[in-house]
Coordinates of C-alpha atoms in Angstrom, one line a residue:
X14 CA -84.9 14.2 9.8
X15 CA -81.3 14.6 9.2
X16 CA -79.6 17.3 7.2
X17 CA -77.7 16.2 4.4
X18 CA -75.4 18.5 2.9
X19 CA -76.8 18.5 -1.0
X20 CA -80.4 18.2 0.0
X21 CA -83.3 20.9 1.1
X22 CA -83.9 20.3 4.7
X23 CA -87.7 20.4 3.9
X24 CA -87.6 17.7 1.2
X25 CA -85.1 14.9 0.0
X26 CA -85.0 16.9 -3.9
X27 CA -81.9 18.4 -4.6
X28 CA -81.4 21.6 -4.2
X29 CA -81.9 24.0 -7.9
X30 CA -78.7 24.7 -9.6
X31 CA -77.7 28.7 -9.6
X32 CA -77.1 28.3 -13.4
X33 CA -79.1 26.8 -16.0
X34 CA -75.9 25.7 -17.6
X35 CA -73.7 22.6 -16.9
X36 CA -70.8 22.6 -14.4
X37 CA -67.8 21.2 -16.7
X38 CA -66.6 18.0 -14.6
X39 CA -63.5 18.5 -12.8
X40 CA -60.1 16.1 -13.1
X41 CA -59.9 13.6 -10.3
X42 CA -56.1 14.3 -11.0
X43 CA -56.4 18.1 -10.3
X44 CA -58.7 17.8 -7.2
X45 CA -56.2 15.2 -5.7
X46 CA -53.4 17.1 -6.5
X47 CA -54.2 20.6 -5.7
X48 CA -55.2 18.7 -1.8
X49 CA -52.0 17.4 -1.7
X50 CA -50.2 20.5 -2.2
X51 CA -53.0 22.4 0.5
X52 CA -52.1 19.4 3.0
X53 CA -48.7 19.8 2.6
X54 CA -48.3 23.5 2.7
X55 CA -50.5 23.4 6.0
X56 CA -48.2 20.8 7.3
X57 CA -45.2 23.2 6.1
X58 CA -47.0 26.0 8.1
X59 CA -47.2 24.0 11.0
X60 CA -43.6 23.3 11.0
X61 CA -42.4 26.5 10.9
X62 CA -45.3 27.8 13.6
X63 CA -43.5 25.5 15.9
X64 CA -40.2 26.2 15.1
X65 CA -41.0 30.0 15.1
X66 CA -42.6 29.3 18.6
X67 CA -39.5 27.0 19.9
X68 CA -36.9 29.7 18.8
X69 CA -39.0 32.6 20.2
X70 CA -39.8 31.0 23.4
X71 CA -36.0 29.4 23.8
X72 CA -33.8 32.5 24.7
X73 CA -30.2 31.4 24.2
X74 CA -27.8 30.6 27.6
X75 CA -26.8 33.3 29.0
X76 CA -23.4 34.5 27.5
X77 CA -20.0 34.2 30.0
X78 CA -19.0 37.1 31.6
X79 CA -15.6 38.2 29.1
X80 CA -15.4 41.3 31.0
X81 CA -12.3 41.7 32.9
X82 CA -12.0 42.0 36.7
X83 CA -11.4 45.7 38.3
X84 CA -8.3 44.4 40.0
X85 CA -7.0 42.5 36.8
X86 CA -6.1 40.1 39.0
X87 CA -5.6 36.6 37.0
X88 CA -8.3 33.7 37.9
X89 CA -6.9 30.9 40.4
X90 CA -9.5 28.2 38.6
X91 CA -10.7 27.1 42.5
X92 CA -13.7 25.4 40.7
X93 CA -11.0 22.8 38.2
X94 CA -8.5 22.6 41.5
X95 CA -11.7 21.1 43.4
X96 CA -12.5 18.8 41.0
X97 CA -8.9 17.1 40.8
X98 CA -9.3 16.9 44.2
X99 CA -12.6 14.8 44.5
X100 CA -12.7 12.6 41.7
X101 CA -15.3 9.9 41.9
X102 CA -12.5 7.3 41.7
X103 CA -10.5 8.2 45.0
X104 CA -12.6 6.8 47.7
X105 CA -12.4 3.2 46.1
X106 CA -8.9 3.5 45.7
X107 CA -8.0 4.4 49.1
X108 CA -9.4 1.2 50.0
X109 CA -7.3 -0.7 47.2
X110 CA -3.9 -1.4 47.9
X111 CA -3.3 -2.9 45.0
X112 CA -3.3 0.1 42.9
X113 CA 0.2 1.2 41.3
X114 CA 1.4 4.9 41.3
X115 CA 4.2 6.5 39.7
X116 CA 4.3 10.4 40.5
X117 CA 7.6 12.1 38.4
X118 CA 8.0 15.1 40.7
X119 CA 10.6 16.9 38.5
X120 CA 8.1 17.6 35.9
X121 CA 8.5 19.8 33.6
X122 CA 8.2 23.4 34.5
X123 CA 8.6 27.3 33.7
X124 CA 8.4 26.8 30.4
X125 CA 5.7 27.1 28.0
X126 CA 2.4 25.1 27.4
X127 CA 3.9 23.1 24.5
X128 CA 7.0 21.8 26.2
X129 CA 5.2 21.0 29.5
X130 CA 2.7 19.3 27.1
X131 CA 5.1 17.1 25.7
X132 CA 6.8 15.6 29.4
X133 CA 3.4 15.5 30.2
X134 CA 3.0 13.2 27.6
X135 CA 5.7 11.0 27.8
X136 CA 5.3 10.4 31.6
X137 CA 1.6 9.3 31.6
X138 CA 3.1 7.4 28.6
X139 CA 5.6 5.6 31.1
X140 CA 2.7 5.2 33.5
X141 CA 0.6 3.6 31.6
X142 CA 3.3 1.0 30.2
X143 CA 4.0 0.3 33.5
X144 CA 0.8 -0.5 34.7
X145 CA 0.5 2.2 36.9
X146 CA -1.8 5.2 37.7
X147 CA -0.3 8.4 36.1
X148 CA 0.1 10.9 39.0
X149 CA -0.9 14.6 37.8
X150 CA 0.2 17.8 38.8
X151 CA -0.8 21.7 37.7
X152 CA 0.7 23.2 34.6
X153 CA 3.7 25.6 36.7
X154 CA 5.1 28.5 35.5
X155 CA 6.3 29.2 39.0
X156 CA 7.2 26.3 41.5
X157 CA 8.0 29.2 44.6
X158 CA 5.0 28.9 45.9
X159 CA 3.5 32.3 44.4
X160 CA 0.1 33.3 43.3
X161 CA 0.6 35.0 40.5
X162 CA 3.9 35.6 38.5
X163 CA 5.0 38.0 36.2
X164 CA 5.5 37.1 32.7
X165 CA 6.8 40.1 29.9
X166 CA 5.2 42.6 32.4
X167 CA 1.9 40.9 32.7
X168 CA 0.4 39.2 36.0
X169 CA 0.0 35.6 35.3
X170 CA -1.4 32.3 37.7
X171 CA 1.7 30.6 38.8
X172 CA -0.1 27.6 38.9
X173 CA -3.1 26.8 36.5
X174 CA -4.8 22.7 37.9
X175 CA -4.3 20.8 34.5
X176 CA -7.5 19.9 33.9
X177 CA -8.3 23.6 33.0
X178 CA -6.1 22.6 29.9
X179 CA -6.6 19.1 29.3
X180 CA -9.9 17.0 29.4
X181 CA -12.1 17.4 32.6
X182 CA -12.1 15.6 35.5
X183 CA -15.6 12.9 35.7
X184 CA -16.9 14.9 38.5
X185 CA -19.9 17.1 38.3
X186 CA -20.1 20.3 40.4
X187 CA -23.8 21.9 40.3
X188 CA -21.8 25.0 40.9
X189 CA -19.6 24.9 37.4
X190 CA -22.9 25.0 34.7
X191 CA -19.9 25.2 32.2
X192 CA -18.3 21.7 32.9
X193 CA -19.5 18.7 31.0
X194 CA -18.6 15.3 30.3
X195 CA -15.5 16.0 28.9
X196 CA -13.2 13.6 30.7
X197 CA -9.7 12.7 29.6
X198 CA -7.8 10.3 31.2
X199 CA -5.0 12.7 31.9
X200 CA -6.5 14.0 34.5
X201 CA -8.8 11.2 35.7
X202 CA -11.5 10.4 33.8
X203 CA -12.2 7.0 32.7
X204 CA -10.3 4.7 30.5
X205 CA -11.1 3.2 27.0
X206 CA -12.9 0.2 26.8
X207 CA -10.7 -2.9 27.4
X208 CA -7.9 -0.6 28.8
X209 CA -7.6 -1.8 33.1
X210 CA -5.0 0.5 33.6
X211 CA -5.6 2.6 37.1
X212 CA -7.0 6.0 36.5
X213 CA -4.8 8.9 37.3
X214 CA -4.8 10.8 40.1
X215 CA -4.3 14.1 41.6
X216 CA -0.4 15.2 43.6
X217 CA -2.4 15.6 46.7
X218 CA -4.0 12.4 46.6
X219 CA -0.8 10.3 46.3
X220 CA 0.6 12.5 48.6
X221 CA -2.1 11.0 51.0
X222 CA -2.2 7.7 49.9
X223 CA 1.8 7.3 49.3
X224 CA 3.4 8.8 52.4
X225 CA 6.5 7.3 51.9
X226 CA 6.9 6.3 48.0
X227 CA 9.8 4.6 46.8
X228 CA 12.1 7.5 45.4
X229 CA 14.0 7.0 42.3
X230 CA 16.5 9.4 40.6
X231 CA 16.6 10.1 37.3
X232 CA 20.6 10.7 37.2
X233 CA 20.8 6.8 39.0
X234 CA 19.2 5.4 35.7
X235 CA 20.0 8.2 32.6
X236 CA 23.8 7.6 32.0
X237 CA 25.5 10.2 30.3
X238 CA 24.9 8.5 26.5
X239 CA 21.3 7.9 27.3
X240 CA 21.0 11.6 27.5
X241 CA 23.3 12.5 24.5
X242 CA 24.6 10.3 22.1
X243 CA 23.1 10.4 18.6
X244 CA 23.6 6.9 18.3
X245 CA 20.6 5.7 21.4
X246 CA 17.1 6.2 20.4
X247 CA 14.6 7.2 23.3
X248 CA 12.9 3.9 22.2
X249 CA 15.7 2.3 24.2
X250 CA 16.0 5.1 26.9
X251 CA 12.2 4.6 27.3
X252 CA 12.1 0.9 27.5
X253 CA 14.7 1.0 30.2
X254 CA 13.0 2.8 32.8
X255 CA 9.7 1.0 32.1
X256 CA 12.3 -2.6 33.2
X257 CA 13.4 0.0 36.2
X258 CA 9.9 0.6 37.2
X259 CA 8.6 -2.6 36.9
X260 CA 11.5 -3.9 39.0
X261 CA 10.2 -2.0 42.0
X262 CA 7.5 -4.0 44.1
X263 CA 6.2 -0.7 45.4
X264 CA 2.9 0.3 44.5
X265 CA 4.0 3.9 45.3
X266 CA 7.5 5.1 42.9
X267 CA 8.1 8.8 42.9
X268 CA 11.0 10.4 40.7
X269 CA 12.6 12.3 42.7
X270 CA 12.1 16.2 42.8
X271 CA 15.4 17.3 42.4
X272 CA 16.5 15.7 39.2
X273 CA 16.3 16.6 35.1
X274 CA 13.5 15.3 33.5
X275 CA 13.7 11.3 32.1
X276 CA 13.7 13.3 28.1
X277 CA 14.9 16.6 27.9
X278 CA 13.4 18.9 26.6
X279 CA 16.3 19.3 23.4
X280 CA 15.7 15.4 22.6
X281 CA 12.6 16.3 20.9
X282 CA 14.7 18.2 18.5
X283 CA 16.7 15.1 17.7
X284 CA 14.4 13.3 14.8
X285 CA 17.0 10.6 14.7
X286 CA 16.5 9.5 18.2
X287 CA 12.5 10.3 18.7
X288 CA 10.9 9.4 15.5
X289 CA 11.6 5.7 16.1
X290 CA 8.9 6.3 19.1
X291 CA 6.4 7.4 17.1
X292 CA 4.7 3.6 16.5
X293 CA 4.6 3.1 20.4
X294 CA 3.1 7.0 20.9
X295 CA 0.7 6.7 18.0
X296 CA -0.6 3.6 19.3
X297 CA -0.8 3.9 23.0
X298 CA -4.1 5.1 23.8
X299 CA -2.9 8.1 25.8
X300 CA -3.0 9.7 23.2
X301 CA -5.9 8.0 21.7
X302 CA -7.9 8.9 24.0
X303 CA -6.6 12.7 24.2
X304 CA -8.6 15.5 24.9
X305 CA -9.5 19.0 25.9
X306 CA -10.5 20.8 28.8
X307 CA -14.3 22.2 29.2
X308 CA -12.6 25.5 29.2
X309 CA -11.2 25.1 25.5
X310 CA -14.4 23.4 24.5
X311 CA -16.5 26.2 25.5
X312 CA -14.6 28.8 24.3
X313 CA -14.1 26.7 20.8
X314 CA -18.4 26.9 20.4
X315 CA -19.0 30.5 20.9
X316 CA -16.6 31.3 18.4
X317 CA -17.0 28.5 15.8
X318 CA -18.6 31.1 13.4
X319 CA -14.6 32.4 13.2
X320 CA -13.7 29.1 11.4
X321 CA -16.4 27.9 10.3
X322 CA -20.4 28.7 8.7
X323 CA -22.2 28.8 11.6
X324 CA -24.2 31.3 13.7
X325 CA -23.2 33.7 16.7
X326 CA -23.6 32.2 19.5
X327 CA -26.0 34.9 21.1
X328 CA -28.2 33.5 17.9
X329 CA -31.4 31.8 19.3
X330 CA -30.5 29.9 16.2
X331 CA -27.5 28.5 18.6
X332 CA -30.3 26.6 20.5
X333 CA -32.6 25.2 18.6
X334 CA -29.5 23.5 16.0
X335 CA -28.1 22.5 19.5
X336 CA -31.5 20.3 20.4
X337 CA -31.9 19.0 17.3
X338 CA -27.9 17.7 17.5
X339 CA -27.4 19.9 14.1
X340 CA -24.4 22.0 15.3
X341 CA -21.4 19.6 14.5
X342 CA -19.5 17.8 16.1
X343 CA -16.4 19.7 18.3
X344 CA -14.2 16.3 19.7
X345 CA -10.6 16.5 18.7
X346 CA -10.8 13.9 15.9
X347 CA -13.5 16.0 13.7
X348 CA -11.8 18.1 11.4
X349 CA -12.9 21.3 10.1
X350 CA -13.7 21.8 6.9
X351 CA -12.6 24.1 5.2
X352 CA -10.3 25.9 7.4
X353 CA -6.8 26.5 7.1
X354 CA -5.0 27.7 10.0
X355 CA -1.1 29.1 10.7
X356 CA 1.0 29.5 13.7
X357 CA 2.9 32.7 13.0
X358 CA 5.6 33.2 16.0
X359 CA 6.3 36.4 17.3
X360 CA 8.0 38.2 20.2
X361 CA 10.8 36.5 22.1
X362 CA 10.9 34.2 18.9
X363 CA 13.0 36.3 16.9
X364 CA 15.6 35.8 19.3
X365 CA 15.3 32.0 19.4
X366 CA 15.4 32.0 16.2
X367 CA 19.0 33.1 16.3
X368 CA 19.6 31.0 19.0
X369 CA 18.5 28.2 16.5
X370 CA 20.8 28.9 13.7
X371 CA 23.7 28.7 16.3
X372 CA 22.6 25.8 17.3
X373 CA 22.5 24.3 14.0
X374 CA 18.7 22.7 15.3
X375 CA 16.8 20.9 13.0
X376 CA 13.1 21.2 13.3
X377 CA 11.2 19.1 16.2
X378 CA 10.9 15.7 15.8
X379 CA 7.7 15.6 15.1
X380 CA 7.7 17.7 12.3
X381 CA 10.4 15.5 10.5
X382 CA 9.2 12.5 9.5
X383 CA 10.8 11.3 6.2
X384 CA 7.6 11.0 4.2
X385 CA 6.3 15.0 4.6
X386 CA 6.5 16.5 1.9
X387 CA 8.6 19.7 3.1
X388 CA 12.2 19.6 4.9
X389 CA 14.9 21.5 6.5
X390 CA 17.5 22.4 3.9
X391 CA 20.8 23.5 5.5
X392 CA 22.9 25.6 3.2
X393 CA 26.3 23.8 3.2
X394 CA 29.6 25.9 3.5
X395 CA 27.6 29.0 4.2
X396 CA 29.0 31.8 6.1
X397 CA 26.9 32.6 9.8
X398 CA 25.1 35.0 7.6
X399 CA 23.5 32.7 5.2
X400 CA 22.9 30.0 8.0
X401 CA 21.0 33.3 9.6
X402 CA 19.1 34.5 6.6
X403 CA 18.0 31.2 6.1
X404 CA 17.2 30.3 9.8
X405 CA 15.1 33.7 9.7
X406 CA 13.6 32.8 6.7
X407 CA 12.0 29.5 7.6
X408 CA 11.6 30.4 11.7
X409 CA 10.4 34.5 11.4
X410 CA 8.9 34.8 7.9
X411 CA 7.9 38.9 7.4
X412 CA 4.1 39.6 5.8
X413 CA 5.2 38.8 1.8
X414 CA 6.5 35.8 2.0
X415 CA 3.4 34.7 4.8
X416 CA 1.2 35.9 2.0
X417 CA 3.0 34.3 -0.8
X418 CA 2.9 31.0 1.3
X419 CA -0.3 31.0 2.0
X420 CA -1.6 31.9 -1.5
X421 CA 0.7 29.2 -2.8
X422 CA -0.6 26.4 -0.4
X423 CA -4.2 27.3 -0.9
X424 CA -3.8 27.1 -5.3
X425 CA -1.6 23.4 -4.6
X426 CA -4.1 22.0 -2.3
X427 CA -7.7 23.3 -4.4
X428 CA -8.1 19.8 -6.3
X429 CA -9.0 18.7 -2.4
X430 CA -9.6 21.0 0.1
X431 CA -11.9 24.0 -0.4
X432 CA -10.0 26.3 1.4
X433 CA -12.4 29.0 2.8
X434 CA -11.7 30.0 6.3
X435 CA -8.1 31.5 7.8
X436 CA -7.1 31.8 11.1
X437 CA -3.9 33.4 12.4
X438 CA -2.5 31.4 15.5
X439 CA -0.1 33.9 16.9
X440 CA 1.5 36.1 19.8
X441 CA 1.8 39.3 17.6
X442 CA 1.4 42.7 18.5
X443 CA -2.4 43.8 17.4
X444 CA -0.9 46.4 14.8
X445 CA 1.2 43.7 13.2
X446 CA -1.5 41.1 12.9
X447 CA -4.2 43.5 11.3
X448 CA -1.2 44.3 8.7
X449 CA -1.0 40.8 8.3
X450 CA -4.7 40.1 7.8
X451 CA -5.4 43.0 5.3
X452 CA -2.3 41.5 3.5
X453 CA -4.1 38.3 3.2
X454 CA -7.5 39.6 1.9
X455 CA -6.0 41.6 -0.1
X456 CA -3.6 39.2 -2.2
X457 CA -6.7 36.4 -1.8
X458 CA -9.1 39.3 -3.3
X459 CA -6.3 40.1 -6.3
X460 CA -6.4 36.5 -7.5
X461 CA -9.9 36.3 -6.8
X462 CA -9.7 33.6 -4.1
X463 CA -11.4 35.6 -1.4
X464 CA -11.7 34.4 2.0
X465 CA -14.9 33.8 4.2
X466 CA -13.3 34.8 7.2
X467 CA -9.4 35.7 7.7
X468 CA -9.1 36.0 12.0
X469 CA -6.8 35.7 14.8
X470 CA -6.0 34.7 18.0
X471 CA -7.3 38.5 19.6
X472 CA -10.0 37.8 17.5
X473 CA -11.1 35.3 19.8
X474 CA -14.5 36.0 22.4
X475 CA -12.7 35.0 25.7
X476 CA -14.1 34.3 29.3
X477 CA -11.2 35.7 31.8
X478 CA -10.6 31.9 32.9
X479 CA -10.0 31.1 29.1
X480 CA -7.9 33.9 28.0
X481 CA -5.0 32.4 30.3
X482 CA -5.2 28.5 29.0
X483 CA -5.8 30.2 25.3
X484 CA -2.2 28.4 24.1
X485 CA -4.4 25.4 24.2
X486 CA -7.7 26.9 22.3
X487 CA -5.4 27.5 19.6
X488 CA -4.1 23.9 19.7
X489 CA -7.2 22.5 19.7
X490 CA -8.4 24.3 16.5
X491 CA -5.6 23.5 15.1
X492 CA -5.4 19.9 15.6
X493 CA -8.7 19.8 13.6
X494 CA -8.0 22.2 10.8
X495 CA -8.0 20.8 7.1
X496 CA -4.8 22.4 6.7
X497 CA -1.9 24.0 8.7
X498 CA 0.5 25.7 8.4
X499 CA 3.1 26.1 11.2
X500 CA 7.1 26.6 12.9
X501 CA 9.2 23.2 12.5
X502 CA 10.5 24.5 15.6
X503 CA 7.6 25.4 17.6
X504 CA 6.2 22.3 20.4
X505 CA 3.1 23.9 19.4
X506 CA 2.9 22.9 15.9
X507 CA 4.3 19.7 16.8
X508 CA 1.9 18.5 19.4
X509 CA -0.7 20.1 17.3
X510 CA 0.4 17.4 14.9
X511 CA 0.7 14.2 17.3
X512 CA -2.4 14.8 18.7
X513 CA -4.4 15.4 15.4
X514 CA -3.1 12.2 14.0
X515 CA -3.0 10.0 17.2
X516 CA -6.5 11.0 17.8
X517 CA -8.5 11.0 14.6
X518 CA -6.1 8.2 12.8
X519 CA -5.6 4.9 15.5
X520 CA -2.6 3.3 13.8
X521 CA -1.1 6.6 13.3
X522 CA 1.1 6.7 10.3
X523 CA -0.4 3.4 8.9
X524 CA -3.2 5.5 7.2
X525 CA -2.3 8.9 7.8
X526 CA 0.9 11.4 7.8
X527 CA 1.6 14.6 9.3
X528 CA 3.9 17.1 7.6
X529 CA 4.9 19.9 9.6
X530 CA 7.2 23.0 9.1
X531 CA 6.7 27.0 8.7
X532 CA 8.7 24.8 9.4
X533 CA 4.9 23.9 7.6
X534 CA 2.0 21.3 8.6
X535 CA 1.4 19.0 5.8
X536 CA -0.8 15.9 6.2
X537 CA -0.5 13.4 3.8
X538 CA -1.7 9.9 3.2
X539 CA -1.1 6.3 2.3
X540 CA -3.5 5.4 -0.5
X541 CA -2.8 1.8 -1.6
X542 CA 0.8 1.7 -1.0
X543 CA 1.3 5.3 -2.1
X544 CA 1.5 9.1 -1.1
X545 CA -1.1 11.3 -1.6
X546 CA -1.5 14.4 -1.1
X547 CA -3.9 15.4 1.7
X548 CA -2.7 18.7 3.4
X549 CA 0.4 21.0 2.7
X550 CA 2.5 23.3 4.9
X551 CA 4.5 26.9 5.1
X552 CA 7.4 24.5 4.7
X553 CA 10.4 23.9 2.3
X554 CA 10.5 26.6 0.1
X555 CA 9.9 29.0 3.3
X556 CA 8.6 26.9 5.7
X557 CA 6.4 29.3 7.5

């Protein structure tokens, strides 16, 4: 006979109550509830069991060596130099002839990132208006040949491959763990959708598959008012070599090696003669499509808890938000929220800063457009000293007036940005910038607007390869930072600028406005016909 629970197993009565009195009857409601709550709060258990067990058993990848060599020797990037040299793309189009080239061998060079960056630019833009595969070469300091160079008494790679700074190259090497899918047309990697223009290649490879290129010089084309008068804009300048290019039945065209570059580097000073290029940049999906190297990628996540909430990334936490896609995302068009972010220039800048009132320079182009908010203003019929103090004032601010531009910036811009995170973009002695910072955290503690987080540049966790392309790290972060603050006359803030709003806006100024000028960053935007404010500078007033 079966056992039923409820019954004696040696007869079907029930079984005798304990107590001669009455169990009270117990609420369906309560019963049901209180076994919803249990099944729920095993369920809850479960979860974290698991999660306990996955973040346990899940050690975090191994962190990068940022130790420095014994020999302090700086890193040659063989792994990025192999890449450009065997993209997936080559082998296909050593067997097409009918792929154009255009290779502009007088590159820009020996000068820093940001005005490299910018002929960089402007020749893949000629490339690709042409039709033609944009022909890449390493970010020089030194074209003699060298290894290394010395740079203010400090070894540095003569030559660093450019896809160490810009986005990777679309082949994988087993080798590099660190490289991803990162690729940027710049330096290879596929096209947008719809766009059949030829991918670019490598020097090397042209060199191989272009033996003998037609060779153009730039002083055969650039008359002497197409470099200099006020009156030409580079709209026309640009327009005319893509009808000289185009002219040329020659797959393979090669500027020659010898010449100036097509845009010098002072026209991008001249806001009358650039900014009417802005529509055809801020469209062209060079720029679109811009992006960042592996290297700055990398070295953006393991020290995203510097800009914004966010775990170390020795955290096991690190891991398990990574695999369940909760970390953010990191491409260039995200913004960070709340983080503000300032280029303070320091070092040989004081100098050029002189040089600039001299000079009489207006801030960069790009940090000129007539609808930001901040602008240059010249005192008229001042003596050099005034032009100086004024220059000085705007180009190489001291600690108050940083602070009292900051402050000031942060209190205009609180009815839409929840300003919470600083970061310091700068070339300062380490002395200087922990001045600066304690100034900061001080004043923001005084009118009880602390900051999270106030950090720097040598704040940053660096692997040895990154420490040398860290010019772009900090143009990366601040392309995405909810507000900036920068130099009107630094390339750096500029192209910070063109590439924030030509890759997170696709029409460019249509829908969104950068203001630049510490000289002072402001982003603003068109709301229904109108201009609102969206993001505010070190600008007129002091123009950090």
């Amino acid at each position: 006979m079966a056992f039923r629970p409820g019954k004696s197993p040696k007869s079907d009565g029930h079984v005798l109550p304990t107590s001669h009195h009455p169990k009270r009857p117990q609420s369906p409601f309560s019963y049901g509830l209180t076994r919803r709550v249990l099944r729920l709060l095993v369920a809850l258990a479960t979860v974290l069991a698991l999660t306990a067990f996955f973040v346990l058993s899940h050690q975090p990848p191994p962190l990068p060596d940022l130790s420095i060599p014994e020999d302090r020797f700086p890193p040659l990037y063989e792994d990025f130099r192999q890449r450009e040299l065997n993209l997936s793309h080559y082998g296909a189009y050593e067997k097409n002839s009918s792929v154009k080239y255009f290779w502009a061998a007088q590159h820009a060079h020996s000068s820093g990132w940001g005005n490299v960056m910018q002929d960089y630019l402007m020749m893949a833009l000629l490339a690709h208006a042409t039709g033609r595969s944009f022909v890449f070469d390493d970010y020089i300091w030194n074209p003699d040949g060298s290894i290394y160079s010395d740079f203010d008494g400090k070894l540095v790679p003569s030559r660093i491959p450019l896809s160490a700074l810009l986005g990777g190259a679309s082949l994988h090497l087993p080798s590099s763990p660190s490289f991803s899918s990162h690729a940027g047309p710049m330096v290879g990697g596929p096209r947008l959708p719809g766009d059949d223009t030829p991918r670019s290649v490598n020097k090397h490879f042209f060199e191989r598959v272009c033996p003998n290129p037609t060779v153009v010089h730039v002083s055969d084309v650039n008359t002497y008012d197409m470099r200099f008068s006020e009156a030409i804009p580079v709209t026309d300048v640009f327009n005319t070599w893509v009808d000289t290019i185009n002219a040329i039945d020659d797959p393979c065209v090669m500027l020659g090696p010898d010449g100036n570059q097509v845009f010098d580097n002072w026209v991008f000073g001249k806001k009358h003669r650039m900014l009417p290029f802005w529509p055809t940049i801020s469209r062209s999906p060079v720029l679109a499509s811009w992006d960042w190297s592996t290297l700055v990628h990398a070295a953006y996540k393991r020290n995203r808890h510097l800009f914004e909430r966010f775990p170390h990334s020795s955290s096991r936490l690190v891991t398990l938000l990574d695999n369940l896609g909760l970390s953010g995302s990191d491409t260039p068009n995200s913004p960070i929220n709340g983080l503000m972010a300032i280029h303070v220039r320091r070092g040989d800048f004081e100098a050029h800063c002189r040089h600039l009132a001299e000079w009489d320079a207006d801030w960069h182009a790009w940090n000129s457009f007539p609808e930001f908010i901040d602008k240059l203003e010249k005192p008229i019929n001042a003596s050099p000293d005034q032009v100086l103090n004024t220059y000085i004032k705007h180009c190489y601010p001291d600690i108050p007036q940083i602070v009292e531009r900051v402050r000031r910036v942060r209190e205009e811009s609180r009815s839409k940005h929840n300003l919470t995170y600083l970061y310091i973009m700068t070339n300062a002695p380490a002395s200087w910038v922990e001045e600066l910072k304690n100034a900061l955290v001080e004043d923001a503690e005084k009118h009880r607007q602390k900051w999270k987080s106030v950090k720097s540049s040598q704040d940053l966790e660096l692997t040895w390869e990154e420490s040398f392309v860290s010019q772009a790290i900090d143009m990366f972060i601040a392309q995405r930072a909810e507000v900036i603050i920068g130099n009107g006359w630094s390339s750096l803030t500029s192209n910070a600028d063109a590439a924030s709003n030509g890759t997170r806006i696709p029409n460019g100024f249509d829908a969104v406005l950068v203001v630049t000028l510490l000289g002072s960053v402001v982003f603003a935007e068109l709301v229904a016909g109108s201009l609102a404010y969206r993001k505010s500078s070190l600008g007129s007033a002091f123009s950090l």
